[in-house]
Short mmCIF file of C-alpha atoms and ligand atoms in Angstrom, two decimals:
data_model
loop_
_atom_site.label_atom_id
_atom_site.label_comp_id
_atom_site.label_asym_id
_atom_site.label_seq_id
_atom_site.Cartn_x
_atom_site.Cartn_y
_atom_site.Cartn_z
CA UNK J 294 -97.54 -22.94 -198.05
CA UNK J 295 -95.51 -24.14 -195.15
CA UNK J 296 -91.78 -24.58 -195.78
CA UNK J 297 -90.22 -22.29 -196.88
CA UNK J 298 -86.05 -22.18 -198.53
CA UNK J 299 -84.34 -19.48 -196.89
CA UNK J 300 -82.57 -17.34 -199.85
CA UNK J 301 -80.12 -15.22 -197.91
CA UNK J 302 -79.75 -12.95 -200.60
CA UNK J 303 -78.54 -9.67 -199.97
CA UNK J 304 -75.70 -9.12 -202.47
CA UNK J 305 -78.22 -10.08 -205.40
CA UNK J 306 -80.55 -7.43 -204.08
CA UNK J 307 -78.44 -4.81 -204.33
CA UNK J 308 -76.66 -6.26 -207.53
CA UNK J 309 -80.54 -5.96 -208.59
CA UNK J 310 -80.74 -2.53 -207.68
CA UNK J 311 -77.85 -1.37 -209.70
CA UNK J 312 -79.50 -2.20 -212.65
CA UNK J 313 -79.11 -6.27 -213.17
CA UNK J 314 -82.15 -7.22 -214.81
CA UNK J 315 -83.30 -10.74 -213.53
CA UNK J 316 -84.14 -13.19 -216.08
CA UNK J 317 -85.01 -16.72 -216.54
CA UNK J 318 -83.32 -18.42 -219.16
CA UNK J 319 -86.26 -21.19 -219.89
CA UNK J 320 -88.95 -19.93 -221.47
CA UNK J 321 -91.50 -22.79 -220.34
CA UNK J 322 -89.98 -21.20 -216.95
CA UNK J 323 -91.24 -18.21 -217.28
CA UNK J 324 -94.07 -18.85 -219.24
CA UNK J 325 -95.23 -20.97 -215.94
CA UNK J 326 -94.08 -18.19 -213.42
CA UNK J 327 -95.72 -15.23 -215.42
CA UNK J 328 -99.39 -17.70 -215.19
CA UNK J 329 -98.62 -18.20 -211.40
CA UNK J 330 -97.56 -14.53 -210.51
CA UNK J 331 -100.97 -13.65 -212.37
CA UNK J 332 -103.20 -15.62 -210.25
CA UNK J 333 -101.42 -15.45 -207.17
CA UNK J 334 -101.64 -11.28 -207.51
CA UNK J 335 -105.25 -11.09 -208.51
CA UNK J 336 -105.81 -13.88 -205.36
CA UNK J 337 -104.20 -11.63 -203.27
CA UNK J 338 -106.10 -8.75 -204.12
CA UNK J 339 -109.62 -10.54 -204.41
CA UNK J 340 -108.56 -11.54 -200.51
CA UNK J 341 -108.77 -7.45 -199.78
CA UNK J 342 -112.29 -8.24 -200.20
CA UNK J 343 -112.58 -10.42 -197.11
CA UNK J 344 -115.10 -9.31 -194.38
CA UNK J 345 -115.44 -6.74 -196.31
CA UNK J 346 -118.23 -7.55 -199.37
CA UNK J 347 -121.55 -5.56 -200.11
CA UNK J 348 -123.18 -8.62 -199.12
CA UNK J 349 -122.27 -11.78 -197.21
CA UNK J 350 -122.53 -14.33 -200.38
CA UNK J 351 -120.99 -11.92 -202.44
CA UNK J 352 -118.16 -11.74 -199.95
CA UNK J 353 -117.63 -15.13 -199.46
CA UNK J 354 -117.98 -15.66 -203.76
CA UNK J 355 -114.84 -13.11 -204.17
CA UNK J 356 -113.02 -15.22 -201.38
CA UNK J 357 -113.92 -18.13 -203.22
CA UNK J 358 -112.17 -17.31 -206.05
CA UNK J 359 -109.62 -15.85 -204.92
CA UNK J 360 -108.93 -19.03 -203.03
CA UNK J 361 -109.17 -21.24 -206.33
CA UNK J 362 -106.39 -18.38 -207.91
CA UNK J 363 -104.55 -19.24 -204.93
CA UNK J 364 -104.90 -22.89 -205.58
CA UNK J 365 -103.93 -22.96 -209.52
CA UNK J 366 -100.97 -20.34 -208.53
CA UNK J 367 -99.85 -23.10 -206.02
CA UNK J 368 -100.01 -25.67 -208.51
CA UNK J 369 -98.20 -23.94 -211.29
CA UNK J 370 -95.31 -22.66 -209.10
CA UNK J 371 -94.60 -26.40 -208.26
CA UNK J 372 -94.43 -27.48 -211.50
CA UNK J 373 -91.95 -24.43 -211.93
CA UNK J 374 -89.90 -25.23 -209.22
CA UNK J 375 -89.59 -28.48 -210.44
CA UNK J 376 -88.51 -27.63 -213.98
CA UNK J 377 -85.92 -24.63 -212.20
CA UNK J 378 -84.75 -27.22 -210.30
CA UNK J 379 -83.87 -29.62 -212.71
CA UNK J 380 -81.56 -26.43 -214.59
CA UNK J 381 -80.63 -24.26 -211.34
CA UNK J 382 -77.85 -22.49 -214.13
CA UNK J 383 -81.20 -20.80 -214.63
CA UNK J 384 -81.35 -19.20 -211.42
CA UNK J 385 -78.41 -17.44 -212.22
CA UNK J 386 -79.51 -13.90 -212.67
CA UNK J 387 -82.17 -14.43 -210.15
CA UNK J 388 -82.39 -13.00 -206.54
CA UNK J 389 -83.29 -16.78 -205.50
CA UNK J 390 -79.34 -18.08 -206.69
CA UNK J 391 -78.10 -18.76 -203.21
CA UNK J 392 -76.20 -21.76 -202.13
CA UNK J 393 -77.95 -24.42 -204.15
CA UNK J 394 -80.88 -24.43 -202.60
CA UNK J 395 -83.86 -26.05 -204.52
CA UNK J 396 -86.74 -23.23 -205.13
CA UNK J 397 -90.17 -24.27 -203.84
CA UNK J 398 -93.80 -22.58 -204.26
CA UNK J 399 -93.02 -20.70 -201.56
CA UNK J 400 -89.76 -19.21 -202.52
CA UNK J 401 -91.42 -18.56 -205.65
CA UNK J 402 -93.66 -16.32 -204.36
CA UNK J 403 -92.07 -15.15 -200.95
CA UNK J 404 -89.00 -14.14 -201.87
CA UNK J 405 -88.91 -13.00 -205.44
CA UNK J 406 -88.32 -9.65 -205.80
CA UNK J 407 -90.88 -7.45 -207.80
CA UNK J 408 -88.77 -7.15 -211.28
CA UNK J 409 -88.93 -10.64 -211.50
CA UNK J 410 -93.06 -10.89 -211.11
CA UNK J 411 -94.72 -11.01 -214.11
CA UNK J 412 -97.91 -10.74 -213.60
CA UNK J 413 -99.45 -8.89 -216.31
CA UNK J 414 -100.63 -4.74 -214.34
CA UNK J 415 -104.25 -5.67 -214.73
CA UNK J 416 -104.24 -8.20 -211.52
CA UNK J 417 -102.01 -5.56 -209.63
CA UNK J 418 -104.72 -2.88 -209.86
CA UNK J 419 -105.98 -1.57 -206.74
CA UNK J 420 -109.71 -2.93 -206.10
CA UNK J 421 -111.35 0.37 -206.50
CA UNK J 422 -115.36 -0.19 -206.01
CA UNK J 423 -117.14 -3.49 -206.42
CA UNK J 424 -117.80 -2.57 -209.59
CA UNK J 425 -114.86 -2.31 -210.68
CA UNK J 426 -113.42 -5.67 -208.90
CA UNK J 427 -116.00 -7.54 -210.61
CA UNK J 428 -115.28 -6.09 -214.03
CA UNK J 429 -111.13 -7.10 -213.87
CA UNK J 430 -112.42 -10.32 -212.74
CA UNK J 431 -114.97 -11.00 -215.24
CA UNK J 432 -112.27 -9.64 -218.01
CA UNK J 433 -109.27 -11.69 -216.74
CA UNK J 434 -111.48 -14.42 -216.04
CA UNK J 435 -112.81 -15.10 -219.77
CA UNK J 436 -109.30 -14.33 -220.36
CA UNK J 437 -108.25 -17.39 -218.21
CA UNK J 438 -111.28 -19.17 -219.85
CA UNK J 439 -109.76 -19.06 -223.03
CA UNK J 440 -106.09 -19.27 -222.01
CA UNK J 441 -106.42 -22.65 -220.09
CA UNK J 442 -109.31 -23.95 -222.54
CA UNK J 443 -106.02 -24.03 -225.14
CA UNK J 444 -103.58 -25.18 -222.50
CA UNK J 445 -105.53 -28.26 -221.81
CA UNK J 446 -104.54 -29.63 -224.94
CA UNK J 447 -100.88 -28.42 -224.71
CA UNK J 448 -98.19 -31.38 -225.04
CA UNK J 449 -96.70 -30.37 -221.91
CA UNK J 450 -98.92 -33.00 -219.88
CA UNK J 451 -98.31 -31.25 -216.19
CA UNK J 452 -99.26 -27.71 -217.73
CA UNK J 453 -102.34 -29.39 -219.32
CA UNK J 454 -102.99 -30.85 -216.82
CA UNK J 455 -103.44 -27.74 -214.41
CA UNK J 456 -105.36 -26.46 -217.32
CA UNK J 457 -108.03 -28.82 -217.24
CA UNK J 458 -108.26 -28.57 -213.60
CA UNK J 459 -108.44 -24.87 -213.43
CA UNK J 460 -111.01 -24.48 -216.16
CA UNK J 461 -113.73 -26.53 -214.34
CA UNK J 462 -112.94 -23.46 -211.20
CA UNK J 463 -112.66 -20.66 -214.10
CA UNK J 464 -115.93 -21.58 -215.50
CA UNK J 465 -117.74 -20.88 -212.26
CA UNK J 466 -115.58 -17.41 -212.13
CA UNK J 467 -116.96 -16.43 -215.87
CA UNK J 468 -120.44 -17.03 -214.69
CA UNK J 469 -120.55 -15.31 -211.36
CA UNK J 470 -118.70 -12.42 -212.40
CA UNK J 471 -120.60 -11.81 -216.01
CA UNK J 472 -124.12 -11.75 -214.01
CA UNK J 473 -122.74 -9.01 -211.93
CA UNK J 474 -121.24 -7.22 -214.56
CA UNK J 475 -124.71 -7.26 -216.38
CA UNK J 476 -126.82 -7.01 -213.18
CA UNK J 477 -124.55 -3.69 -212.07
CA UNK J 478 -124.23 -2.52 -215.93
CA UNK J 479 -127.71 -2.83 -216.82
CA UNK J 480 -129.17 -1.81 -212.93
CA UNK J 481 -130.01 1.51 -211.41
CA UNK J 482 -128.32 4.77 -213.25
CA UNK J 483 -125.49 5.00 -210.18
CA UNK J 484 -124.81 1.65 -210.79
CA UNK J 485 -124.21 2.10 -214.93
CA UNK J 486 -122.25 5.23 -214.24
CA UNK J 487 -120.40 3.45 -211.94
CA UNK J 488 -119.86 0.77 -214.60
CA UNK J 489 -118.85 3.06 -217.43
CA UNK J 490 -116.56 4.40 -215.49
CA UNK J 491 -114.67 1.29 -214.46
CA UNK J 492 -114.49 -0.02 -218.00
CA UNK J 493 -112.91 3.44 -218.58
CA UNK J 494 -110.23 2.91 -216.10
CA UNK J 495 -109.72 -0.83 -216.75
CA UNK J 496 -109.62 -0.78 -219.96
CA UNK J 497 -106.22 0.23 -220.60
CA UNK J 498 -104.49 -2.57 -218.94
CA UNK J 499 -106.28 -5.69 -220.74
CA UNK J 500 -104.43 -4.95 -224.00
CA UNK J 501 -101.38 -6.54 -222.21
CA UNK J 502 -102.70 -9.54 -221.66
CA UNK J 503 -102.45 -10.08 -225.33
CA UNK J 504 -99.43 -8.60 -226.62
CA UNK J 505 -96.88 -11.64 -226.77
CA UNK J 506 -93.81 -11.80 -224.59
CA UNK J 507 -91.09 -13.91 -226.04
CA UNK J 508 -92.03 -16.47 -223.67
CA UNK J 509 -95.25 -16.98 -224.58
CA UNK J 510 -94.45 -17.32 -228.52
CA UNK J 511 -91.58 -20.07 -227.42
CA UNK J 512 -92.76 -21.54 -224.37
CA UNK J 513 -95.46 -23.88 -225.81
CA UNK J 514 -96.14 -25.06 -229.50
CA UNK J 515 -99.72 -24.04 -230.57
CA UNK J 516 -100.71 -21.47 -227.98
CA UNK J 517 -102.06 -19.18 -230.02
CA UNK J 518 -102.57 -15.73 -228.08
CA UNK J 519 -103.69 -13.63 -231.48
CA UNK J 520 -107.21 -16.45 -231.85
CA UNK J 521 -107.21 -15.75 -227.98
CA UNK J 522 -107.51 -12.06 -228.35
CA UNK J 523 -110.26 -12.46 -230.78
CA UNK J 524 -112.56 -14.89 -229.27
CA UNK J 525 -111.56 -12.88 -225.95
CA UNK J 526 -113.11 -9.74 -227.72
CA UNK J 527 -116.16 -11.73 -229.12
CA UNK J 528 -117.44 -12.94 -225.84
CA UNK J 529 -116.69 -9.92 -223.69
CA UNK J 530 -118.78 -8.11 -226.52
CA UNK J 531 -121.64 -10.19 -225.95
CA UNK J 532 -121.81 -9.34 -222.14
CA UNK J 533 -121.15 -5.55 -222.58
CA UNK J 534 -123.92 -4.85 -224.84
CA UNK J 535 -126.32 -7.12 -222.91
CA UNK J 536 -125.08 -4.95 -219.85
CA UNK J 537 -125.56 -1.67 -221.70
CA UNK J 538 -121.62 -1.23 -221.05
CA UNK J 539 -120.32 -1.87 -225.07
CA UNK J 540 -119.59 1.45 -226.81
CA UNK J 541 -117.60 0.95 -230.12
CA UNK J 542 -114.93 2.47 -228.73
CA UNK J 543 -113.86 -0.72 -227.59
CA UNK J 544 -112.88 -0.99 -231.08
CA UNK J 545 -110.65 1.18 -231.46
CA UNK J 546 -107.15 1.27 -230.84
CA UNK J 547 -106.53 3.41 -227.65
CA UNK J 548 -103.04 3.60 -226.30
CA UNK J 549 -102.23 0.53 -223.87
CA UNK J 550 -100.38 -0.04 -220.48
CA UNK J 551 -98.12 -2.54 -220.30
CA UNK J 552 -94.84 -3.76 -219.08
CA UNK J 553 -95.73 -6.02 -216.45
CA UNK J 554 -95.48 -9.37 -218.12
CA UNK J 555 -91.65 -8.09 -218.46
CA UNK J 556 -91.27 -7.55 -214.69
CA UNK J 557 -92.31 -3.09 -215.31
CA UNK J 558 -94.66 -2.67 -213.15
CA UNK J 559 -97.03 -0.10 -211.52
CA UNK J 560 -96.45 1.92 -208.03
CA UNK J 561 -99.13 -1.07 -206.37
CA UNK J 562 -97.02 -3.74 -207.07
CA UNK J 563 -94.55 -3.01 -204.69
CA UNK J 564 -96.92 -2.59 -201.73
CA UNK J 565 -98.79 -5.77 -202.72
CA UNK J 566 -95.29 -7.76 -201.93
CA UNK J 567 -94.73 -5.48 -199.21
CA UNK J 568 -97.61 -7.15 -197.44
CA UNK J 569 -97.81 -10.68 -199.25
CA UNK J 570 -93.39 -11.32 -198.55
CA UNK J 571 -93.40 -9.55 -195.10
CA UNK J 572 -93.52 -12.39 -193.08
CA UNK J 573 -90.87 -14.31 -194.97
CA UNK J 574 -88.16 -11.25 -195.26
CA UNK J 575 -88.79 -10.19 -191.56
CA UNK J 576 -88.87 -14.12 -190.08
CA UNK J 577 -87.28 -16.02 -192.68
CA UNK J 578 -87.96 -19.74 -192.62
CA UNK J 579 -90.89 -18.79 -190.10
CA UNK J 580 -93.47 -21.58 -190.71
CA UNK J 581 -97.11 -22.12 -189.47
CA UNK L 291 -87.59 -76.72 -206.26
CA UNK L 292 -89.04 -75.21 -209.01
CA UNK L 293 -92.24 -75.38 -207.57
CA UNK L 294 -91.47 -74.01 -204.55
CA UNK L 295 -90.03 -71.20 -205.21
CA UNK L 296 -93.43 -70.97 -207.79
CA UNK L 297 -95.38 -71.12 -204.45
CA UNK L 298 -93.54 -68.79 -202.45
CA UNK L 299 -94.05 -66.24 -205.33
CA UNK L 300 -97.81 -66.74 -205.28
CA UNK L 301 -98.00 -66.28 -201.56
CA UNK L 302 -95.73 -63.32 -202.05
CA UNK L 303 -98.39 -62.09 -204.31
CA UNK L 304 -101.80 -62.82 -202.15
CA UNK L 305 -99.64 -61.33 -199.43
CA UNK L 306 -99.50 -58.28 -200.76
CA UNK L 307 -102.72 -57.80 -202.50
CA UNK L 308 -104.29 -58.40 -199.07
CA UNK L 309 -102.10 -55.49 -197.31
CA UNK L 310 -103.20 -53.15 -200.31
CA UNK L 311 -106.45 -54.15 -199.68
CA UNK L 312 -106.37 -53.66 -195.93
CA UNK L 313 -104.90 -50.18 -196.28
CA UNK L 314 -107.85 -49.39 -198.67
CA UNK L 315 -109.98 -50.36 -195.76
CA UNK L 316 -108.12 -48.01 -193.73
CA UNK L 317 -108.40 -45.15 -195.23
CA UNK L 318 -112.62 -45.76 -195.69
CA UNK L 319 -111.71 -44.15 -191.81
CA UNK L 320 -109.84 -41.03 -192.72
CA UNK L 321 -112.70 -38.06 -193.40
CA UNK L 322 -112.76 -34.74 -194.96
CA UNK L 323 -111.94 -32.52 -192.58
CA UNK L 324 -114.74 -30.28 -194.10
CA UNK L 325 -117.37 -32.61 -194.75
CA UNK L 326 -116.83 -35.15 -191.75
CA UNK L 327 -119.37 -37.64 -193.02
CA UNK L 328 -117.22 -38.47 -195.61
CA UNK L 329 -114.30 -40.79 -196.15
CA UNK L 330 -111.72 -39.95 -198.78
CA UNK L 331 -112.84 -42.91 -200.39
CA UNK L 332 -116.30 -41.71 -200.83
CA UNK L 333 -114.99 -38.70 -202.20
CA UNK L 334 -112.63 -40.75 -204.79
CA UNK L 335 -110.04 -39.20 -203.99
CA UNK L 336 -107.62 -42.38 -203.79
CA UNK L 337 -106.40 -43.12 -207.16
CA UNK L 338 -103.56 -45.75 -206.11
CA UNK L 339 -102.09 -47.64 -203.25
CA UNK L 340 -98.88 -49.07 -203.80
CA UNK L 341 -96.57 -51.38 -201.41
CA UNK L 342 -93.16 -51.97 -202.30
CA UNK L 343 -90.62 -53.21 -200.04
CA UNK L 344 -87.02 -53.24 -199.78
CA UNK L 345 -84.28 -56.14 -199.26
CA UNK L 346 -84.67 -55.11 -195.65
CA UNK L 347 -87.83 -55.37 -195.06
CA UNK L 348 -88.76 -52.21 -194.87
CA UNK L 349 -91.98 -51.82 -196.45
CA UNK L 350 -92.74 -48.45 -198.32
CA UNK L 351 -96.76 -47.66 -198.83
CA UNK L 352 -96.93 -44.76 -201.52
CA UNK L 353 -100.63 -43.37 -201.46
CA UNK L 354 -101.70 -41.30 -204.86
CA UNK L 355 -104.82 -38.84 -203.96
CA UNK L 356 -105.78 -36.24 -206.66
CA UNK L 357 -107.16 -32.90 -205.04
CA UNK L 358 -110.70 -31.81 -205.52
CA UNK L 359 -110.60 -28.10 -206.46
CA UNK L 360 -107.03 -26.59 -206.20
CA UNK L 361 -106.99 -24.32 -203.78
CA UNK L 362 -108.78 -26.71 -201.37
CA UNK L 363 -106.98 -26.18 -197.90
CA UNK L 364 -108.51 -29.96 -196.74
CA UNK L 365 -105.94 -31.51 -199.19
CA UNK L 366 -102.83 -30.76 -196.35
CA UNK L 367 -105.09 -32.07 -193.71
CA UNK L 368 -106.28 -34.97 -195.43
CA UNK L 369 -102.47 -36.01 -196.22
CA UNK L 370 -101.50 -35.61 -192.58
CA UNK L 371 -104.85 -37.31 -191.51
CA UNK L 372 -103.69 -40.48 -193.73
CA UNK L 373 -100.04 -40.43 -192.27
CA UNK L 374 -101.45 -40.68 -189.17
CA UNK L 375 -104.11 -43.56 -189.67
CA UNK L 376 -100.96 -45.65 -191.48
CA UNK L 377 -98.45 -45.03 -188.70
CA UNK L 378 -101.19 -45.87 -186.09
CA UNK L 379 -101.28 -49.26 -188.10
CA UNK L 380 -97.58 -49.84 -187.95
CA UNK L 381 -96.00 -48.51 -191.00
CA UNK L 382 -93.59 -46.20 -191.20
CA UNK L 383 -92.07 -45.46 -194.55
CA UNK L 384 -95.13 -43.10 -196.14
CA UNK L 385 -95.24 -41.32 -199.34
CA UNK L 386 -98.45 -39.11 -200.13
CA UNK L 387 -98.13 -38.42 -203.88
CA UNK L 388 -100.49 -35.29 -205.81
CA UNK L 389 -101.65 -36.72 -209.07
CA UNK L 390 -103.56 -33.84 -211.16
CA UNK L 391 -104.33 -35.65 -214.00
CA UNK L 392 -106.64 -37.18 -214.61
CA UNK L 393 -108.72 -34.09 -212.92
CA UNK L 394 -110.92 -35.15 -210.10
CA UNK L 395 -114.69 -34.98 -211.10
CA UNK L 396 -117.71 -35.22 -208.86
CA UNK L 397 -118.84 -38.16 -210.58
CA UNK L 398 -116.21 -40.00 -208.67
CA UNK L 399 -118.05 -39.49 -205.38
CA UNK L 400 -119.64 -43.51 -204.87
CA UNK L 401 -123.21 -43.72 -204.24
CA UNK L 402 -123.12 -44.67 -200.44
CA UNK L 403 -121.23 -40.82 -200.25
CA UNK L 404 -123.96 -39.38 -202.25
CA UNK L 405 -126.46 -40.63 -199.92
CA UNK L 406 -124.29 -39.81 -196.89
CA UNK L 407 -124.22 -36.47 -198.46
CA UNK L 408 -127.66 -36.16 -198.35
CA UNK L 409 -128.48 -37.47 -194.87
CA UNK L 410 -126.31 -34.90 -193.66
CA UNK L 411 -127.99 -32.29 -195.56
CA UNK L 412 -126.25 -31.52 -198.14
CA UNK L 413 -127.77 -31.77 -202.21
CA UNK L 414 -125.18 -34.21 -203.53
CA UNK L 415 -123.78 -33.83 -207.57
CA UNK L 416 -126.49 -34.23 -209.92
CA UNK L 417 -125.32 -37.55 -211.90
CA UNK L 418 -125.11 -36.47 -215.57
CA UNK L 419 -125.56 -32.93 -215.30
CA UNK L 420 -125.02 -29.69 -217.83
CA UNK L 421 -123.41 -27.49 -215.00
CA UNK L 422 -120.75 -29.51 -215.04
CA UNK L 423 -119.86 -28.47 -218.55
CA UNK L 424 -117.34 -25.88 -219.48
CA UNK L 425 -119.73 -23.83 -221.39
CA UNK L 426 -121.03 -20.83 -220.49
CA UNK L 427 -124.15 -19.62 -219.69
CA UNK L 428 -126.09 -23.29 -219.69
CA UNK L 429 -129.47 -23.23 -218.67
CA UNK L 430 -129.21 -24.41 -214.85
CA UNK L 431 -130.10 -27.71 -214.11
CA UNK L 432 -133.19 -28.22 -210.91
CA UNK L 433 -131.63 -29.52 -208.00
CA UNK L 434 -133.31 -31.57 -205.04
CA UNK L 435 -133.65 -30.16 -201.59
CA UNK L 436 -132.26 -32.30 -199.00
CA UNK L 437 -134.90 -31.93 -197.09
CA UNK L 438 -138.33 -32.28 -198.39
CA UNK L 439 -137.44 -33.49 -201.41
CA UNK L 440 -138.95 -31.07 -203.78
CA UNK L 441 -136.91 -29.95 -206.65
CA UNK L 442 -138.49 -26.07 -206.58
CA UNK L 443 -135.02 -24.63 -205.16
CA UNK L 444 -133.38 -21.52 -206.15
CA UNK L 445 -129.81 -20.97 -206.24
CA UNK L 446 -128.80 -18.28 -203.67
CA UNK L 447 -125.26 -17.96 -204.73
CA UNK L 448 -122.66 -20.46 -206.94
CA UNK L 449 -120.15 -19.73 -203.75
CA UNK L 450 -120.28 -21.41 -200.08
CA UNK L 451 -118.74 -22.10 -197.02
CA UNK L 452 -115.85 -24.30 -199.16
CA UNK L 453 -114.79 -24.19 -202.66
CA UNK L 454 -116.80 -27.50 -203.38
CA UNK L 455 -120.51 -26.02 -202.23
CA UNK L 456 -123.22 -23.85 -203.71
CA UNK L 457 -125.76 -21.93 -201.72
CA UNK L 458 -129.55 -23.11 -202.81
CA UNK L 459 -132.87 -22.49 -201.11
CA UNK L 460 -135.94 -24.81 -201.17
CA UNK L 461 -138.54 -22.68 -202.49
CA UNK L 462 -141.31 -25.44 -200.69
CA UNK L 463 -140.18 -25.82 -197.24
CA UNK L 464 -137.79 -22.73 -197.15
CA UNK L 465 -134.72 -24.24 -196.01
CA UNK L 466 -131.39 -22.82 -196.84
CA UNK L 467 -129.09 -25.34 -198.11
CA UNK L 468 -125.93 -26.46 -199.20
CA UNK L 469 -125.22 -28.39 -202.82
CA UNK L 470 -122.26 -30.10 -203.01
CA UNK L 471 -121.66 -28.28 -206.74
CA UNK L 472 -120.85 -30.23 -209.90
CA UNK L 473 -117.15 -30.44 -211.19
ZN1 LIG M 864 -137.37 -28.41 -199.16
#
């Protein structure tokens, strides 16, 4: 991400501040940005792991993906900026309405503030222990499985065709991250205890991920987040009990997090952009 | 008259055809920064050359590459690396276009860059192979070491030094290597 628009934008902060609640007008829009703000978050998160893994494949595995979230988050925040740019009325509300600039990627993501991320609280999540950064991943990635697996068919032919790109890198995420989840679930008693106890914490943020923002229902014909949830459900089900992790409890309704996908979101976010925007707000227009 | 002009379109034609063609050539000499043995074109990452060119001469070569995994940071450097080999060949008007669909697959790589792949020591793609399929949990498929030959390798871990490799080892000769994975 090199160049970057300059959004000189200090009236709409504080206009933002006194309780102006940035929206986008298109749903396919925000649809696009809330996909994009998910990956780019969880990227920038998985990159915490950096020099830093139990193991030197294992560290270089979480960078991987974390550099293919980077990837599809670049991709998808292009094809946003092209559809904002073709309507910039609906930049109105938005702390990126300065001067007609066009948005780019790195607008997008540098100099948004954080009510108008969102990226569902799961990604946002501090890393905790390796346990539990392989469990978010392996739930958001079968998540993403299923999520681009029905976007590849969507009539939108640029969001389809992301989809069918990202699921070939997704696959390889599902994979890696299940055989930990079963190897650390189903391994030494510190390990399981470790495990229970990150599905405990985790839990509550993945019912989010399927409870339907407006933009979702509108933004493309056919997605279908309620068949998502259950095959979602299904094949995390499978892994759990063949890592010893499943207790019926799953079942049940427990009481949710959420608010993210509506730009709500938890204490981390704000130190996440904190360290992802700094460059940008304290050098703006720097470049490499 | 008539058939002049008929001529003069033909040539106009062969004319151009042969600069596509020569710029094709070209970029067999730009290589991925990552895996230098490799020319873009071995990779199949080319999907188009196109030469227009204006009333004044001024001729425009638009070059359509799709990228190989999306978050692959070669893709700037390849672009810039394929300015430069154009404007060291005289033109001047450049457009690098991103084309995501249809998705690149490693079935596109040609068969000289498999075995280029190889001599440098890396496993190239299996041709028809199950890992490449969006299911999960598919029985893994053997894959050759670069070395010896032998197809008793073990995969080490589905991640390596760049988003397109694999970590294997050859269970016969022991050597650690790199497979260029299946997409
Ligand atoms: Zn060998």
């Amino acid at each position: 991400m090199q160049q970057v628009n300059s959004a000189n934008n200090q009236t709409d902060l504080i206009e933002l501040d006194s309780g102006k609640v940035p929206l986008w007008e298109g749903f396919r829009e925000a649809f696009i940005l809330h996909l994009a703000d998910n990956a780019l978050i969880l990227a920038q998160r998985n990159s915490e792991w950096c020099g830093h893994g139990p193991v030197l494949e294992q560290d270089i595995a979480i960078t991987n993906i974390s550099l293919d979230l980077l990837g599809q988050a670049r991709n998808l925040y292009q094809y946003a900026a092209l559809l904002i740019n073709k309507e910039p009325h609906n930049l109105s509300a938005s702390s990126l309405h300065s001067g007609g600039k066009e948005v780019t990627e790195d607008s997008l993501s540098f100099l948004r503030t954080e009510r108008e991320f969102k990226n569902c609280l799961l990604v946002e999540q501090p890393n905790g222990n390796w346990g539990y950064t392989i469990l978010r991943q392996y739930l958001f990635s079968v998540y993403q499985f299923l999520l681009y697996g029905q976007l590849q068919y969507s009539e939108d032919e640029n969001l389809a065709a992301i989809a069918v790109k990202s699921l070939k890198e997704v696959t390889y995420h599902v994979r890696w991250s299940s055989e930990w989840v079963i190897r650390l679930g189903d391994g030494t008693a510190e390990s399981h205890k470790k495990m229970v106890q990150a599905l405990e914490e985790v839990w509550s943020f993945t019912g989010e991920l399927f409870l339907p923002e407006p933009y979702e229902n509108e933004a493309i014909t056919g997605f279908d987040l309620v068949a998502l949830q259950h095959s979602w459900l299904q094949q995390i089900t499978n892994v759990l009990k063949e890592a010893t992790l499943f207790s019926s409890a799953l079942n049940e309704k427990v009481f949710m997090q959420s608010g993210g996908k509506k730009g709500l979101h938890t204490e981390h976010m704000g130190y996440i952009l904190a360290e992802l925007q700094f460059m940008q707000r304290a050098y703006p227009d720097a470049e490499w | 008259m008539v058939v002049t002009d008929n001529n003069n379109f033909i040539e106009n034609i062969t004319a151009n055809e042969k600069a596509v063609a020569a710029i094709w050539n070209l970029l067999e000499e730009v290589y991925d920064p990552e895996i230098p043995v490799l020319s873009i074109i071995d990779l199949g990452i080319v999907r188009d050359v196109v030469l227009t060119s204006s009333v004044n001469e001024n001729i425009e070569a638009t070059i359509v590459i799709t990228p190989t995994y999306s978050g692959c940071p070669a893709m700037d450097a390849i672009s810039m690396d394929i300015r430069l080999k154009l404007i060291e060949h005289g033109y001047k008007n450049i457009k690098i276009n991103t084309m995501l669909s249809p998705a690149w697959t490693t079935e596109w790589i040609s068969e000289t860059g498999k075995e280029k792949l190889k001599a440098y020591g890396i496993a190239p793609p299996n041709a028809k192979q199950i890992v490449c399929d969006t299911k999960l949990f598919v029985e893994l498929e053997a894959i050759q070491c670069p070395v010896c030959n032998s197809y008793s390798t073990k995969l080490i871990s589905q991640f390596g030094s760049t988003p397109c490799k694999a970590l294997y080892q050859c269970q016969h000769c022991k050597e650690p290597f790199e497979y260029f994975k299946c997409h």
